[in-house]
Amino acid sequence: MAQTPNQRPFGSASSLVSLCNIFIMKVKIKDWKAVAGWRWDVPDDDVCGICRAPFDACCPSCKIPGDDCPLIWGECTHVFHMHCLLKWLGTESSQQQCPMDRRPWVTAS
Amino acid sequence: MSSKMQTKRLLRELTQLKKTPCPNISLQSTDSLETWFVDIKGVDNTLYANENFTLQFKFTREYPIEAPEVTFIGNVPLHPHVYSNGHICLSILYQYWTPVLTVDGICLSILSMLSSCEKKELPRKNDVYIKKAGPSPKDTAWIFDDGTV
């Protein structure tokens, strides 16, 4: 391929190889630790309609988000912190209805 | 008396109201977190255009699981669902409360109730009601028979 002088980026291939030879060190990996993050599978910035705290934070009664303060999905597709929803369903006035659409609450399996 | 859920949620609603205020709704004072006064202004081109009213919100420690007590104080609008003692006949404040409703949501519902009014008049049996009713409208056994609002 024909090249004009200003299309040649960093010198010739052979000079790059010789540069690499200078800087390559021999490294042996003995141990490594993986770090992973997690978040609930809900839209970004979504909040629980009952406590208004983000889903990625926990409900007002808990301190640490995660398995101890899970989310609960209804068959109607609405989602809440489980602890928040249970407080609501525990009242007589809830009539066991979803707070969003007032349909009978059925937990999605 | 407050609960963690009540305090945290009210503080969130307060921040939200200050950050993104709704038209015709303005927070008057919140000296205590449990009692708020919210000013609402009648919507243009309705019977209540440019009229100003104040709503008092009282939150129990179970808020938002339990509905707040909402009444008009001072200048009470003349409306077929608002008694002259400030009590409001609106289903979402009583049997149809759900914890996903918020202060601004309630204000919007009340504004919409005012806006849809076609004739300014007292509720039927206003005199009987205000004699019998207790201080809190939440103690009234409401019957909601008007599906038009």
PDB file of C-alpha atoms in Angstrom, chain A residues 17-101:
ATOM      1  CA  VAL A  17       9.898  -4.391  17.694  1.00  0.00           C
ATOM      2  CA  SER A  18      13.250  -3.261  18.973  1.00  0.00           C
ATOM      3  CA  LEU A  19      11.574  -0.790  21.354  1.00  0.00           C
ATOM      4  CA  CYS A  20       9.368  -3.595  22.733  1.00  0.00           C
ATOM      5  CA  ASN A  21      12.367  -5.776  23.367  1.00  0.00           C
ATOM      6  CA  ILE A  22      13.779  -3.138  25.646  1.00  0.00           C
ATOM      7  CA  PHE A  23      10.661  -2.729  27.807  1.00  0.00           C
ATOM      8  CA  ILE A  24       9.247  -6.293  28.098  1.00  0.00           C
ATOM      9  CA  MET A  25       9.739  -7.816  31.535  1.00  0.00           C
ATOM     10  CA  LYS A  26       9.221 -11.434  32.427  1.00  0.00           C
ATOM     11  CA  VAL A  27       6.277 -11.623  34.846  1.00  0.00           C
ATOM     12  CA  LYS A  28       4.776 -14.706  36.432  1.00  0.00           C
ATOM     13  CA  ILE A  29       1.268 -14.380  37.909  1.00  0.00           C
ATOM     14  CA  LYS A  30       1.202 -16.203  41.219  1.00  0.00           C
ATOM     15  CA  ASP A  31      -2.122 -15.075  42.608  1.00  0.00           C
ATOM     16  CA  TRP A  32      -5.012 -12.867  41.612  1.00  0.00           C
ATOM     17  CA  LYS A  33      -8.164 -11.610  43.260  1.00  0.00           C
ATOM     18  CA  ALA A  34     -11.341 -10.811  41.335  1.00  0.00           C
ATOM     19  CA  VAL A  35     -13.532  -7.888  42.371  1.00  0.00           C
ATOM     20  CA  ALA A  36     -17.135  -7.730  41.166  1.00  0.00           C
ATOM     21  CA  GLY A  37     -20.004  -5.314  41.636  1.00  0.00           C
ATOM     22  CA  TRP A  38     -23.701  -6.058  41.650  1.00  0.00           C
ATOM     23  CA  ARG A  39     -26.963  -4.205  41.366  1.00  0.00           C
ATOM     24  CA  TRP A  40     -30.614  -5.133  41.177  1.00  0.00           C
ATOM     25  CA  ASP A  41     -31.996  -5.739  37.713  1.00  0.00           C
ATOM     26  CA  VAL A  42     -34.138  -2.593  37.688  1.00  0.00           C
ATOM     27  CA  PRO A  43     -33.868   0.611  35.625  1.00  0.00           C
ATOM     28  CA  ASP A  44     -31.171   3.097  36.713  1.00  0.00           C
ATOM     29  CA  ASP A  45     -32.140   5.639  39.371  1.00  0.00           C
ATOM     30  CA  ASP A  46     -35.353   3.786  40.119  1.00  0.00           C
ATOM     31  CA  VAL A  47     -36.735   4.234  43.610  1.00  0.00           C
ATOM     32  CA  CYS A  48     -39.063   2.117  45.723  1.00  0.00           C
ATOM     33  CA  GLY A  49     -42.496   3.752  45.464  1.00  0.00           C
ATOM     34  CA  ILE A  50     -43.163   3.168  49.148  1.00  0.00           C
ATOM     35  CA  CYS A  51     -40.029   4.479  50.899  1.00  0.00           C
ATOM     36  CA  ARG A  52     -38.715   6.512  47.914  1.00  0.00           C
ATOM     37  CA  ALA A  53     -35.179   5.241  48.527  1.00  0.00           C
ATOM     38  CA  PRO A  54     -33.239   3.918  45.512  1.00  0.00           C
ATOM     39  CA  PHE A  55     -33.540   0.168  44.957  1.00  0.00           C
ATOM     40  CA  ASP A  56     -29.770  -0.074  45.178  1.00  0.00           C
ATOM     41  CA  ALA A  57     -29.997   1.249  48.710  1.00  0.00           C
ATOM     42  CA  CYS A  58     -31.910  -0.708  51.326  1.00  0.00           C
ATOM     43  CA  CYS A  59     -35.299  -0.066  52.904  1.00  0.00           C
ATOM     44  CA  PRO A  60     -35.456   2.368  55.866  1.00  0.00           C
ATOM     45  CA  SER A  61     -35.406  -0.481  58.387  1.00  0.00           C
ATOM     46  CA  CYS A  62     -32.173  -2.035  57.113  1.00  0.00           C
ATOM     47  CA  LYS A  63     -28.566  -0.885  57.046  1.00  0.00           C
ATOM     48  CA  ILE A  64     -26.918  -2.924  54.312  1.00  0.00           C
ATOM     49  CA  PRO A  65     -28.368  -3.465  50.833  1.00  0.00           C
ATOM     50  CA  GLY A  66     -28.259  -6.954  49.382  1.00  0.00           C
ATOM     51  CA  ASP A  67     -29.713 -10.335  50.124  1.00  0.00           C
ATOM     52  CA  ASP A  68     -30.884  -9.270  53.582  1.00  0.00           C
ATOM     53  CA  CYS A  69     -33.047  -6.514  52.109  1.00  0.00           C
ATOM     54  CA  PRO A  70     -34.311  -8.020  48.859  1.00  0.00           C
ATOM     55  CA  LEU A  71     -36.688  -6.658  46.256  1.00  0.00           C
ATOM     56  CA  ILE A  72     -40.009  -8.261  45.484  1.00  0.00           C
ATOM     57  CA  TRP A  73     -41.698  -8.322  42.085  1.00  0.00           C
ATOM     58  CA  GLY A  74     -45.419  -8.722  41.554  1.00  0.00           C
ATOM     59  CA  GLU A  75     -47.070 -10.466  38.638  1.00  0.00           C
ATOM     60  CA  CYS A  76     -48.246  -6.982  37.708  1.00  0.00           C
ATOM     61  CA  THR A  77     -44.475  -6.221  37.153  1.00  0.00           C
ATOM     62  CA  HIS A  78     -44.341  -3.624  39.959  1.00  0.00           C
ATOM     63  CA  VAL A  79     -41.367  -3.884  42.267  1.00  0.00           C
ATOM     64  CA  PHE A  80     -40.714  -2.730  45.846  1.00  0.00           C
ATOM     65  CA  HIS A  81     -38.324  -3.374  48.707  1.00  0.00           C
ATOM     66  CA  MET A  82     -39.753  -6.552  50.175  1.00  0.00           C
ATOM     67  CA  HIS A  83     -39.815  -5.085  53.707  1.00  0.00           C
ATOM     68  CA  CYS A  84     -41.722  -2.004  52.505  1.00  0.00           C
ATOM     69  CA  LEU A  85     -44.320  -4.047  50.637  1.00  0.00           C
ATOM     70  CA  LEU A  86     -44.822  -6.449  53.546  1.00  0.00           C
ATOM     71  CA  LYS A  87     -45.505  -3.494  55.875  1.00  0.00           C
ATOM     72  CA  TRP A  88     -48.214  -2.332  53.477  1.00  0.00           C
ATOM     73  CA  LEU A  89     -49.738  -5.782  52.925  1.00  0.00           C
ATOM     74  CA  GLY A  90     -49.756  -6.256  56.701  1.00  0.00           C
ATOM     75  CA  THR A  91     -52.367  -3.509  57.078  1.00  0.00           C
ATOM     76  CA  GLU A  92     -56.063  -4.066  56.704  1.00  0.00           C
ATOM     77  CA  SER A  93     -56.435  -0.994  54.511  1.00  0.00           C
ATOM     78  CA  SER A  94     -54.115  -2.482  51.870  1.00  0.00           C
ATOM     79  CA  GLN A  95     -56.766  -5.117  51.059  1.00  0.00           C
ATOM     80  CA  GLN A  96     -53.770  -7.116  49.784  1.00  0.00           C
ATOM     81  CA  GLN A  97     -53.534  -4.863  46.744  1.00  0.00           C
ATOM     82  CA  CYS A  98     -50.507  -3.640  44.808  1.00  0.00           C
ATOM     83  CA  PRO A  99     -49.847  -0.016  45.854  1.00  0.00           C
ATOM     84  CA  MET A 100     -49.367   1.000  42.218  1.00  0.00           C
ATOM     85  CA  ASP A 101     -52.386  -0.448  40.443  1.00  0.00           C
TER      86      ASP A 101
END
